[in-house]
Amino acid sequence: MAARYDVIVIGAGISGMYQLHRLRGLAVSVRVFEAGDGVGGTWYWNRYPGARFDSESWTYGYSFSDEILRDWEWSEHFAAQPETLRYCNFVADKFDLRRDIEFGCRIKAAVYDEAAGEWEIESEDGRRARARFLITAIGPLSAPTMPTIPGVESFRGEAYHTGRWPHEPVSFVGKRVAVIGTGATAVQAITEIAKTVGHLTVFQRTPNWCAPLHNSTIDAATQARIKATYPEIFARCRESFGCFIHDADPRKALEVSPEEREAFFAKLYREPGFGIWMGNFRDVLINEEANATITEFMRRKIRERVKDPVVAEKLIPTNHGFGTRRVPLESGYYEVYNQPNVRLVDLRETPIERITPAGVKTTDAEYEADMLIYATGFDAITGAFDRIDIRGGGGRRLREKWAEGPRTYLGLQIEGFPNLFTLVGPHNAATFCNIPRCIEQNVDWVTALIAYMRDRGHTRVEPTPEAERDWLEHVHDTGRRMLFTQVDSWMMGINSNVVGKDKRTFIVYAGGAPKYREKCDAVAAGGYVGFTFR
Ligand code: NA7
């Protein structure tokens, strides 16, 4: 017998936790199903060394509760993962969230029962539950992918994926460690591992443009100032493209003199956080010529910081401009390659042939290792959906509906899948955002819609095919002008380790959070335009 609720939420990360809290306010029965053994989502799973925020801590935490804002103190401007996980647990304690969460429960199927007007979910261990509404809070980067290199199973040493890092401490002292991947995760992990490792080999397929994080501790005076100005901080985030504290400079890159441009880039490079990405000249991410100016600046920085010119050239991206892929923030990453016990292997020159019992074999040599770390990323945004057999009205499979790329309305609902809400789903501004800021908007919007239905006695909501088609067109329109849509990355749905993810597909929303919020608000204000109710 399946247990019955009004609402089922899948996932107890930042979005699932807040969704649970808000639904309690509607006095509906809610059950959250979470694969992990604790709350926190991303911050529960990604325990790899060096994992920390790239968003300022004080812009990342929940904004909805004055009590949390008053009682929680971030110790650093960019908190490390253990602190963020403590924060998630602090919030769960404060609102007594755990009593409505079933842990250790990975959902494998969700089927809409048309006759009953209910969703039925089933976990891997056979637990079942039913509810009128189903809300996915499964995260955009929660389905880790292993490389499809032959021999992975044959390796005799320790092996870890960064997104499934063990809970026990892992020591690198005196060990020969190999890292595969050089994305945002690897850049953080490599820098930390290099501090204690015996010998480190980094296998790089595509270098990324990394910028300094400039983390520091928060002193008492700053702490007081942050707490006193939370409303202003969140208001500022609300108005910026990605809800970061940094927003684009009103000038264009080529409008100013070369000296002024250089001085501005140098200032951004000296300052903490994503300013150099999100607070740069307003055209660097949309105009190739403008982009070339910051790209050239970053190229010089790598050459300045890496002593061996051959290694420096290997670390310089050649197939994309600065900021057109996710910019890893670093704390001494380039200097790691000045260490005598660190070696960079360029897989563009010598691809990996296989993993062997002893290490990694490229076309050139076999690199022996005691430990192999896969920092190979995630099946982004749609991957977590693909891992659940989701079937809507008439048994239609979501996987099939999305075979050529996702189709949604507002990135929150899907035609043919009534009463299903996809927090941080594809084509939703939360996919390109200082994520809790957009999560709060998503959750508030969904909660208001459920309240609206309850007040009017509606039991079923679904977008019209026209609304979905128009949203898709809007998503494509906003993305087209961005340079990142011309580059291979997870933001464009590319993952070389997943069958069928080799074509660029719009999976994010590139219109910016303010425009997205405006659209969602207009839909609601008009009585939920584009939706049909029953
Ligand atoms: P990313 O950014 O997807 O990085 C994955 C890295 O792994 C990237 O350098 C890949 O190279 C590399 N990779 C993947 N598969 C292989 C194989 N088969 N062989 C060699 N190298 C491989 O994931 P992250 O975890 O770093 O970051 C994800 C997001 O999490 C990040 O943006 C943050 O927002 C949080 P490639 O570039 O594909 O050539």
Coordinates of C-alpha atoms and ligand atoms in Angstrom, one line a residue:
M1 CA 0.0 0.0 0.0
A2 CA 1.3 3.4 -1.0
A3 CA 1.3 6.1 1.7
R4 CA -0.8 9.2 0.7
Y5 CA 0.1 12.9 0.9
D6 CA -1.0 16.1 -0.7
V7 CA 2.5 16.8 -2.0
I8 CA 5.6 14.8 -2.5
V9 CA 8.9 16.5 -2.9
I10 CA 12.0 14.6 -4.3
G11 CA 15.2 15.9 -2.8
A12 CA 16.2 17.6 0.5
G13 CA 18.8 20.0 -0.8
I14 CA 18.5 23.8 -0.7
S15 CA 15.3 23.7 -2.8
G16 CA 13.6 20.7 -1.2
M17 CA 14.1 22.0 2.3
Y18 CA 12.7 25.4 1.5
Q19 CA 9.8 23.8 -0.4
L20 CA 8.9 21.7 2.6
H21 CA 9.0 24.7 4.9
R22 CA 6.7 26.7 2.6
L23 CA 4.2 23.9 2.1
R24 CA 3.9 23.5 5.8
G25 CA 2.6 27.1 5.8
L26 CA -0.3 25.9 3.5
A27 CA -1.2 23.2 6.0
V28 CA -1.0 20.5 3.4
S29 CA 0.6 17.1 4.1
V30 CA 4.0 16.8 2.6
R31 CA 6.6 14.1 2.4
V32 CA 10.2 14.6 1.1
F33 CA 12.2 11.7 -0.3
E34 CA 15.9 12.1 -0.2
A35 CA 18.6 9.7 -1.6
G36 CA 21.3 10.8 0.9
D37 CA 21.4 10.1 4.6
G38 CA 21.2 13.8 5.5
V39 CA 20.0 17.1 4.2
G40 CA 22.0 19.5 2.0
G41 CA 22.0 18.0 -1.5
T42 CA 25.0 19.3 -3.4
W43 CA 26.7 20.1 0.0
Y44 CA 25.9 16.6 1.3
W45 CA 27.5 14.8 -1.7
N46 CA 30.3 17.1 -2.8
R47 CA 32.7 16.6 0.1
Y48 CA 35.9 16.6 -2.0
P49 CA 38.9 18.5 -0.6
G50 CA 38.7 22.1 -1.4
A51 CA 35.0 22.2 -2.1
R52 CA 33.7 25.7 -1.3
F53 CA 31.4 28.5 -2.5
D54 CA 32.2 30.7 -5.5
S55 CA 29.3 32.9 -4.4
E56 CA 29.8 35.2 -1.4
S57 CA 28.5 33.2 1.6
W58 CA 26.3 36.1 2.7
T59 CA 24.6 36.2 -0.7
Y60 CA 24.1 32.5 -0.8
G61 CA 22.2 31.6 2.4
Y62 CA 18.4 31.7 2.6
S63 CA 16.9 35.1 2.7
F64 CA 13.4 34.2 3.8
S65 CA 13.9 33.9 7.6
D66 CA 15.1 36.8 9.7
E67 CA 15.8 34.3 12.4
I68 CA 18.3 32.4 10.3
L69 CA 19.9 35.7 9.1
R70 CA 20.3 36.8 12.7
D71 CA 21.5 33.5 14.2
W72 CA 23.8 32.2 11.5
E73 CA 27.3 33.5 11.1
W74 CA 29.4 32.7 8.1
S75 CA 33.1 32.5 9.0
E76 CA 34.5 33.2 5.6
H77 CA 33.4 35.2 2.6
F78 CA 33.4 32.0 0.6
A79 CA 32.6 29.2 3.0
A80 CA 34.0 25.7 2.6
Q81 CA 31.7 22.7 2.2
P82 CA 31.7 21.5 5.8
E83 CA 30.5 24.9 7.0
T84 CA 27.7 25.0 4.3
L85 CA 26.6 21.5 5.2
R86 CA 26.5 22.6 8.9
Y87 CA 24.4 25.5 7.7
C88 CA 21.9 23.2 5.9
N89 CA 21.6 21.1 9.1
F90 CA 21.2 24.3 11.2
V91 CA 18.2 25.3 9.0
A92 CA 16.8 21.7 9.2
D93 CA 17.0 21.9 13.0
K94 CA 15.6 25.3 13.2
F95 CA 12.4 24.4 11.3
D96 CA 12.4 20.8 12.5
L97 CA 12.4 19.6 8.8
R98 CA 13.7 16.1 9.3
R99 CA 10.4 14.7 10.6
D100 CA 8.9 15.0 7.2
I101 CA 11.9 13.7 5.2
E102 CA 12.6 10.1 4.4
F103 CA 16.3 9.6 4.0
G104 CA 18.3 6.9 2.2
C105 CA 15.4 6.7 -0.3
R106 CA 16.3 7.1 -4.0
I107 CA 13.3 7.5 -6.3
K108 CA 13.5 5.4 -9.4
A109 CA 10.0 6.0 -10.9
A110 CA 7.2 8.5 -10.8
V111 CA 3.9 7.7 -12.7
Y112 CA 0.8 9.8 -13.1
D113 CA -2.4 7.9 -12.5
E114 CA -4.9 9.7 -14.6
A115 CA -7.9 8.1 -13.1
A116 CA -7.0 9.0 -9.5
G117 CA -5.4 12.3 -10.4
E118 CA -2.3 11.4 -8.4
W119 CA 1.4 10.8 -8.8
E120 CA 2.8 7.5 -7.5
I121 CA 6.5 7.3 -6.8
E122 CA 8.6 4.3 -6.2
S123 CA 12.0 4.1 -4.6
E124 CA 14.8 1.8 -5.4
D125 CA 14.1 -0.2 -2.3
G126 CA 10.4 -0.6 -3.2
R127 CA 8.8 2.1 -1.0
R128 CA 5.8 3.7 -2.7
A129 CA 3.8 6.9 -2.0
R130 CA 1.1 8.9 -3.7
A131 CA 0.2 12.5 -3.9
R132 CA -1.8 15.0 -6.0
F133 CA 1.3 17.1 -6.5
L134 CA 4.9 16.0 -7.3
I135 CA 7.7 18.5 -7.0
T136 CA 11.2 17.6 -8.1
A137 CA 14.0 19.3 -6.2
I138 CA 16.7 17.1 -7.6
G139 CA 19.4 19.7 -8.4
P140 CA 21.0 20.7 -11.7
L141 CA 24.3 19.0 -11.0
S142 CA 23.4 15.9 -9.0
A143 CA 24.0 13.0 -11.4
P144 CA 27.7 12.4 -11.5
T145 CA 29.3 10.9 -14.6
M146 CA 32.2 8.6 -14.8
P147 CA 34.4 8.7 -17.9
T148 CA 33.6 6.0 -20.5
I149 CA 37.3 5.0 -20.6
P150 CA 38.0 1.3 -20.8
G151 CA 39.4 -0.4 -17.7
V152 CA 37.9 1.9 -15.0
E153 CA 37.0 -1.2 -13.0
S154 CA 40.4 -2.7 -13.2
F155 CA 42.3 0.0 -11.2
R156 CA 43.8 -1.6 -8.0
G157 CA 44.2 1.6 -5.9
E158 CA 41.8 3.9 -4.3
A159 CA 39.3 5.6 -6.7
Y160 CA 36.8 8.3 -6.1
H161 CA 34.4 10.6 -8.0
T162 CA 34.4 14.0 -6.5
G163 CA 30.6 14.1 -6.4
R164 CA 30.5 10.9 -4.4
W165 CA 33.4 11.6 -2.0
P166 CA 33.6 9.3 1.0
H167 CA 32.6 10.6 4.5
E168 CA 35.8 9.4 6.0
P169 CA 39.0 11.5 5.7
V170 CA 41.1 10.7 2.7
S171 CA 44.9 11.2 3.0
F172 CA 47.1 12.2 0.1
V173 CA 50.4 12.2 2.1
G174 CA 53.1 10.4 0.3
K175 CA 50.7 9.1 -2.3
R176 CA 50.8 9.3 -6.1
V177 CA 47.5 10.8 -7.0
A178 CA 46.0 11.2 -10.5
V179 CA 43.1 13.6 -11.2
I180 CA 41.1 13.4 -14.4
G181 CA 39.3 16.6 -15.3
T182 CA 40.0 20.3 -15.0
G183 CA 36.5 21.9 -14.4
A184 CA 35.5 24.0 -11.5
T185 CA 35.6 21.0 -9.1
A186 CA 39.0 19.8 -10.2
V187 CA 40.5 23.3 -9.9
Q188 CA 39.4 23.4 -6.2
A189 CA 40.4 19.8 -5.5
I190 CA 43.8 19.9 -7.2
T191 CA 44.8 23.1 -5.3
E192 CA 44.0 21.5 -2.0
I193 CA 45.5 18.0 -2.8
A194 CA 48.7 19.6 -4.0
K195 CA 49.4 20.9 -0.5
T196 CA 50.0 17.5 1.0
V197 CA 50.4 15.1 -2.0
G198 CA 53.4 12.9 -2.6
H199 CA 53.1 13.3 -6.4
L200 CA 50.2 14.6 -8.5
T201 CA 49.4 14.0 -12.1
V202 CA 46.6 16.1 -13.7
F203 CA 45.0 14.8 -16.9
Q204 CA 43.6 17.7 -18.7
R205 CA 41.4 17.5 -21.8
T206 CA 40.1 21.1 -22.0
P207 CA 41.7 23.9 -20.0
N208 CA 39.4 26.5 -18.5
W209 CA 39.9 30.2 -17.8
C210 CA 40.3 30.3 -14.0
A211 CA 40.1 33.5 -12.0
P212 CA 41.2 34.2 -8.4
L213 CA 38.7 33.7 -5.6
H214 CA 40.4 35.9 -3.0
N215 CA 38.7 34.3 0.0
S216 CA 39.2 35.7 3.5
T217 CA 37.7 35.3 6.9
I218 CA 34.9 37.6 8.0
D219 CA 35.9 39.8 10.9
A220 CA 33.5 41.0 13.6
A221 CA 33.0 44.5 12.1
T222 CA 32.3 43.0 8.7
Q223 CA 30.0 40.5 10.2
A224 CA 28.0 43.2 11.9
R225 CA 27.8 45.2 8.7
I226 CA 26.6 42.2 6.7
K227 CA 23.9 41.5 9.2
A228 CA 22.7 45.1 9.3
T229 CA 22.5 45.2 5.5
Y230 CA 21.0 41.9 4.5
P231 CA 17.9 43.6 2.9
E232 CA 20.2 45.7 0.7
I233 CA 22.4 42.7 -0.2
F234 CA 19.4 40.7 -1.3
A235 CA 17.8 43.6 -3.1
R236 CA 21.1 44.0 -5.1
C237 CA 21.3 40.3 -5.9
R238 CA 17.6 40.4 -7.1
E239 CA 18.4 43.0 -9.7
S240 CA 21.5 41.4 -11.2
F241 CA 21.5 39.0 -14.1
G242 CA 22.5 35.9 -12.1
C243 CA 21.5 37.1 -8.7
F244 CA 25.1 37.6 -7.7
I245 CA 26.3 40.6 -5.8
H246 CA 28.2 41.5 -9.1
D247 CA 26.4 43.0 -12.0
A248 CA 27.7 44.0 -15.4
D249 CA 29.5 47.3 -15.8
P250 CA 27.4 49.7 -17.9
R251 CA 30.3 50.4 -20.2
K252 CA 31.3 48.4 -23.3
A253 CA 34.8 47.0 -23.5
L254 CA 35.8 48.9 -26.6
E255 CA 34.3 52.2 -25.6
V256 CA 37.1 52.9 -23.2
S257 CA 40.8 53.4 -23.8
P258 CA 43.2 50.4 -23.7
E259 CA 44.7 51.8 -20.5
E260 CA 41.3 52.2 -18.8
R261 CA 40.3 48.7 -19.9
E262 CA 43.6 47.2 -18.6
A263 CA 43.1 49.0 -15.3
F264 CA 39.5 47.8 -15.0
F265 CA 40.5 44.1 -15.7
A266 CA 43.4 44.4 -13.2
K267 CA 41.0 45.7 -10.6
L268 CA 38.5 42.9 -11.2
Y269 CA 41.4 40.3 -11.1
R270 CA 42.4 41.7 -7.6
E271 CA 38.8 41.6 -6.3
P272 CA 37.1 38.6 -4.7
G273 CA 34.5 36.4 -6.4
F274 CA 32.7 36.4 -9.7
G275 CA 33.2 40.1 -10.4
I276 CA 35.5 39.4 -13.3
W277 CA 32.8 37.2 -14.9
M278 CA 29.5 38.8 -13.8
G279 CA 30.7 42.3 -13.2
N280 CA 32.8 42.9 -16.3
F281 CA 32.0 45.2 -19.3
R282 CA 28.5 44.5 -20.3
D283 CA 29.4 43.1 -23.7
V284 CA 32.2 40.7 -22.9
L285 CA 29.9 37.7 -22.9
I286 CA 28.0 38.6 -26.0
N287 CA 30.5 40.3 -28.4
E288 CA 33.5 38.4 -29.7
E289 CA 35.7 41.5 -30.1
A290 CA 34.9 42.6 -26.5
N291 CA 35.4 39.1 -25.3
A292 CA 38.9 38.9 -27.0
T293 CA 40.1 41.8 -24.8
I294 CA 39.5 40.1 -21.5
T295 CA 40.6 36.7 -22.9
E296 CA 43.9 38.3 -23.8
F297 CA 44.3 39.7 -20.3
M298 CA 43.6 36.3 -18.8
R299 CA 46.1 34.7 -21.1
R300 CA 48.8 37.0 -19.9
K301 CA 47.9 36.3 -16.3
I302 CA 48.4 32.5 -16.8
R303 CA 51.8 33.2 -18.5
E304 CA 52.8 35.4 -15.6
R305 CA 51.9 32.9 -13.0
V306 CA 53.1 29.6 -14.5
K307 CA 56.9 29.4 -14.6
D308 CA 57.4 26.8 -17.3
P309 CA 56.3 28.4 -20.5
V310 CA 55.4 25.0 -22.1
V311 CA 53.1 24.2 -19.2
A312 CA 51.6 27.7 -19.3
E313 CA 50.6 27.2 -22.9
K314 CA 49.0 23.9 -22.1
L315 CA 46.9 25.7 -19.4
I316 CA 45.7 28.3 -21.8
P317 CA 42.3 27.6 -23.4
T318 CA 42.4 27.8 -27.2
N319 CA 38.8 26.7 -28.1
H320 CA 36.7 29.3 -26.2
G321 CA 36.9 32.8 -24.9
F322 CA 36.9 33.8 -21.2
G323 CA 33.6 33.4 -19.5
T324 CA 31.9 31.3 -22.2
R325 CA 32.2 28.3 -20.0
R326 CA 31.7 28.2 -16.2
V327 CA 34.6 30.1 -14.8
P328 CA 36.4 28.1 -12.0
L329 CA 37.5 30.4 -9.2
E330 CA 40.9 29.4 -7.8
S331 CA 43.1 30.0 -4.8
G332 CA 46.6 29.3 -6.1
Y333 CA 45.6 26.8 -8.9
Y334 CA 48.2 28.0 -11.4
E335 CA 51.0 28.0 -8.9
V336 CA 50.4 24.3 -8.3
Y337 CA 52.0 23.7 -11.7
N338 CA 55.2 25.3 -10.4
Q339 CA 55.6 22.5 -7.8
P340 CA 58.3 20.0 -8.7
N341 CA 55.9 17.1 -7.7
V342 CA 53.1 18.1 -10.0
R343 CA 52.8 17.1 -13.7
L344 CA 50.2 18.2 -16.3
V345 CA 49.3 15.7 -19.0
D346 CA 47.6 17.3 -22.0
L347 CA 45.1 14.8 -23.3
R348 CA 44.7 16.8 -26.5
E349 CA 48.2 15.7 -27.4
T350 CA 48.1 12.2 -25.8
P351 CA 44.6 10.9 -25.1
I352 CA 43.9 8.4 -22.4
E353 CA 43.7 4.9 -23.9
R354 CA 42.6 3.0 -20.8
I355 CA 42.7 2.8 -17.0
T356 CA 45.0 0.0 -16.0
P357 CA 45.4 -1.8 -12.7
A358 CA 48.3 0.4 -11.9
G359 CA 47.1 3.8 -13.2
V360 CA 46.4 5.7 -16.4
K361 CA 47.7 4.8 -19.8
T362 CA 47.8 7.5 -22.5
T363 CA 48.9 7.0 -26.1
D364 CA 52.3 8.1 -24.8
A365 CA 53.0 6.5 -21.4
E366 CA 51.5 4.7 -18.4
Y367 CA 51.2 6.9 -15.3
E368 CA 51.2 4.8 -12.2
A369 CA 49.0 6.0 -9.3
D370 CA 48.0 5.0 -5.8
M371 CA 44.8 7.0 -6.1
L372 CA 42.6 8.0 -9.0
I373 CA 40.2 10.9 -8.7
Y374 CA 37.5 11.4 -11.3
A375 CA 36.6 15.1 -11.4
T376 CA 34.6 14.4 -14.5
G377 CA 31.4 16.3 -13.7
F378 CA 27.7 15.7 -14.1
D379 CA 25.0 14.8 -16.5
A380 CA 23.8 18.4 -16.1
I381 CA 20.3 19.6 -15.5
T382 CA 18.3 16.9 -17.4
G383 CA 20.5 14.0 -16.1
A384 CA 18.8 13.7 -12.8
F385 CA 15.4 13.6 -14.5
D386 CA 16.7 11.0 -17.0
R387 CA 17.6 8.8 -14.0
I388 CA 13.9 8.6 -12.9
D389 CA 11.4 6.9 -15.0
I390 CA 8.9 9.8 -15.1
R391 CA 5.6 9.1 -16.9
G392 CA 2.8 11.6 -17.3
G393 CA -0.7 11.4 -18.7
G394 CA -1.3 8.3 -20.9
G395 CA 2.0 6.8 -19.8
R396 CA 4.1 9.2 -21.8
R397 CA 7.7 9.1 -20.8
L398 CA 9.5 12.4 -20.0
R399 CA 12.7 11.0 -21.3
E400 CA 11.0 10.5 -24.7
K401 CA 9.4 13.9 -24.7
W402 CA 12.8 15.5 -24.0
A403 CA 14.8 13.3 -26.4
E404 CA 15.5 16.3 -28.7
G405 CA 16.0 18.7 -25.7
P406 CA 13.8 19.8 -22.9
R407 CA 10.4 21.4 -23.4
T408 CA 8.8 23.2 -20.5
Y409 CA 6.7 26.2 -19.5
L410 CA 8.7 28.6 -17.4
G411 CA 11.1 25.8 -16.6
L412 CA 8.6 24.8 -14.0
Q413 CA 6.0 22.7 -15.6
I414 CA 5.6 20.4 -18.6
E415 CA 2.7 19.8 -21.0
G416 CA 1.4 16.2 -20.5
F417 CA 2.7 16.0 -17.0
P418 CA 0.0 17.5 -14.8
N419 CA 0.7 18.7 -11.3
L420 CA 4.4 18.1 -11.7
F421 CA 6.7 21.0 -10.8
T422 CA 10.4 21.1 -11.6
L423 CA 12.3 23.4 -9.3
V424 CA 15.6 24.4 -10.9
G425 CA 14.5 22.5 -13.9
P426 CA 15.8 23.0 -17.5
H427 CA 14.9 26.4 -19.1
N428 CA 14.5 27.9 -15.6
A429 CA 16.6 30.9 -14.5
A430 CA 17.8 29.0 -11.5
T431 CA 20.1 27.0 -13.8
F432 CA 22.3 30.1 -14.3
C433 CA 22.1 31.7 -10.9
N434 CA 23.4 32.3 -7.5
I435 CA 21.2 29.4 -6.9
P436 CA 19.4 29.9 -3.6
R437 CA 18.2 33.3 -4.8
C438 CA 16.4 31.7 -7.7
I439 CA 15.4 28.7 -5.7
E440 CA 13.4 31.0 -3.3
Q441 CA 11.7 32.5 -6.3
N442 CA 10.9 29.1 -7.8
V443 CA 9.5 27.7 -4.5
D444 CA 7.5 30.8 -3.7
W445 CA 6.0 30.8 -7.1
V446 CA 5.0 27.1 -7.0
T447 CA 3.7 27.4 -3.5
A448 CA 1.5 30.3 -4.5
L449 CA 0.1 28.3 -7.4
I450 CA -0.8 25.4 -5.2
A451 CA -2.5 27.8 -2.8
Y452 CA -4.3 29.4 -5.7
M453 CA -5.6 26.0 -6.8
R454 CA -6.6 25.0 -3.3
D455 CA -8.6 28.2 -2.8
R456 CA -10.5 27.6 -6.0
G457 CA -11.0 23.9 -5.7
H458 CA -8.8 23.1 -8.7
T459 CA -7.2 19.6 -8.6
R460 CA -5.2 19.6 -11.9
V461 CA -2.9 22.1 -13.6
E462 CA -1.0 21.7 -16.8
P463 CA 0.5 24.1 -19.3
T464 CA -1.0 24.4 -22.8
P465 CA 1.1 23.2 -25.8
E466 CA 1.1 26.8 -27.1
A467 CA 2.5 28.2 -23.8
E468 CA 5.2 25.6 -23.9
R469 CA 6.1 26.3 -27.5
D470 CA 6.3 30.1 -26.8
W471 CA 8.5 29.5 -23.8
L472 CA 10.9 27.3 -25.8
E473 CA 11.1 30.1 -28.4
H474 CA 11.8 32.7 -25.7
V475 CA 14.5 30.4 -24.2
H476 CA 16.2 30.1 -27.6
D477 CA 15.9 33.8 -28.3
T478 CA 17.5 34.8 -25.0
G479 CA 20.3 32.3 -25.5
R480 CA 21.2 33.1 -29.1
R481 CA 23.1 36.3 -28.4
M482 CA 25.2 34.7 -25.7
L483 CA 28.7 33.6 -26.7
F484 CA 28.4 30.5 -24.4
T485 CA 25.9 29.0 -26.7
Q486 CA 28.6 28.6 -29.4
V487 CA 30.9 26.6 -27.1
D488 CA 30.7 23.0 -25.8
S489 CA 30.1 22.7 -22.1
W490 CA 27.6 21.2 -19.7
M491 CA 25.7 24.5 -19.9
M492 CA 24.9 23.5 -23.5
G493 CA 24.0 19.9 -22.6
I494 CA 27.3 18.4 -23.8
N495 CA 28.7 15.4 -21.9
S496 CA 31.1 13.1 -23.7
N497 CA 30.4 10.4 -21.2
V498 CA 26.6 10.2 -21.8
V499 CA 25.1 8.6 -24.9
G500 CA 23.1 11.2 -26.9
K501 CA 24.6 14.2 -25.2
D502 CA 26.9 15.2 -28.0
K503 CA 24.8 17.9 -29.7
R504 CA 24.6 21.4 -28.3
T505 CA 21.1 21.9 -26.7
F506 CA 19.7 24.8 -24.8
I507 CA 19.2 23.4 -21.3
V508 CA 19.6 26.6 -19.2
Y509 CA 17.8 29.9 -19.3
A510 CA 20.0 32.8 -20.4
G511 CA 17.6 35.7 -20.1
G512 CA 18.7 36.5 -16.6
A513 CA 16.9 36.2 -13.3
P514 CA 15.1 39.6 -13.3
K515 CA 13.5 39.0 -16.7
Y516 CA 12.6 35.4 -15.7
R517 CA 11.0 36.7 -12.4
E518 CA 9.1 39.3 -14.4
K519 CA 7.7 36.7 -16.7
C520 CA 6.7 34.3 -13.9
D521 CA 5.0 37.2 -12.0
A522 CA 3.1 38.3 -15.0
V523 CA 1.8 34.8 -15.6
A524 CA 0.6 34.6 -12.0
A525 CA -0.9 38.1 -12.0
G526 CA -2.9 37.2 -15.1
G527 CA -4.5 34.3 -13.4
Y528 CA -1.8 31.8 -14.5
V529 CA -1.8 32.6 -18.2
G530 CA -0.8 29.5 -20.3
F531 CA -2.1 27.0 -17.8
T532 CA -5.3 25.0 -17.8
F533 CA -7.0 24.0 -14.6
R534 CA -9.5 21.4 -13.7
Ligands
NA7_1 P1 32.7 19.9 -15.3 O1 32.8 21.4 -15.3 O2 31.8 19.3 -16.2 O3 34.2 19.3 -15.5 C1 34.4 18.0 -15.8 C2 35.9 17.9 -16.2 O4 36.2 16.5 -16.5 C3 36.2 18.6 -17.5 O5 37.5 19.1 -17.4 C4 36.1 17.5 -18.6 O6 36.8 17.8 -19.7 C5 36.7 16.4 -17.8 N1 36.3 15.1 -18.4 C6 35.1 14.5 -18.4 N2 35.1 13.3 -19.0 C7 36.4 13.1 -19.3 C8 37.1 12.0 -20.0 N3 36.4 11.0 -20.4 N4 38.4 12.1 -20.2 C9 39.1 13.2 -19.8 N5 38.5 14.3 -19.2 C10 37.2 14.2 -18.9 O7 32.3 19.4 -13.9 P2 32.8 20.0 -12.4 O8 32.4 19.0 -11.4 O9 34.2 20.5 -12.5 O10 31.9 21.2 -12.3 C11 30.5 21.1 -12.4 C12 29.8 22.3 -11.8 O11 29.6 22.0 -10.4 C13 30.5 23.6 -11.8 O12 30.3 24.3 -12.9 C14 30.0 24.3 -10.6 O13 28.9 25.1 -10.9 C15 29.6 23.2 -9.7 P3 36.1 18.5 -21.0 O14 35.9 20.0 -20.6 O15 34.8 17.8 -21.2 O16 37.0 18.3 -22.1

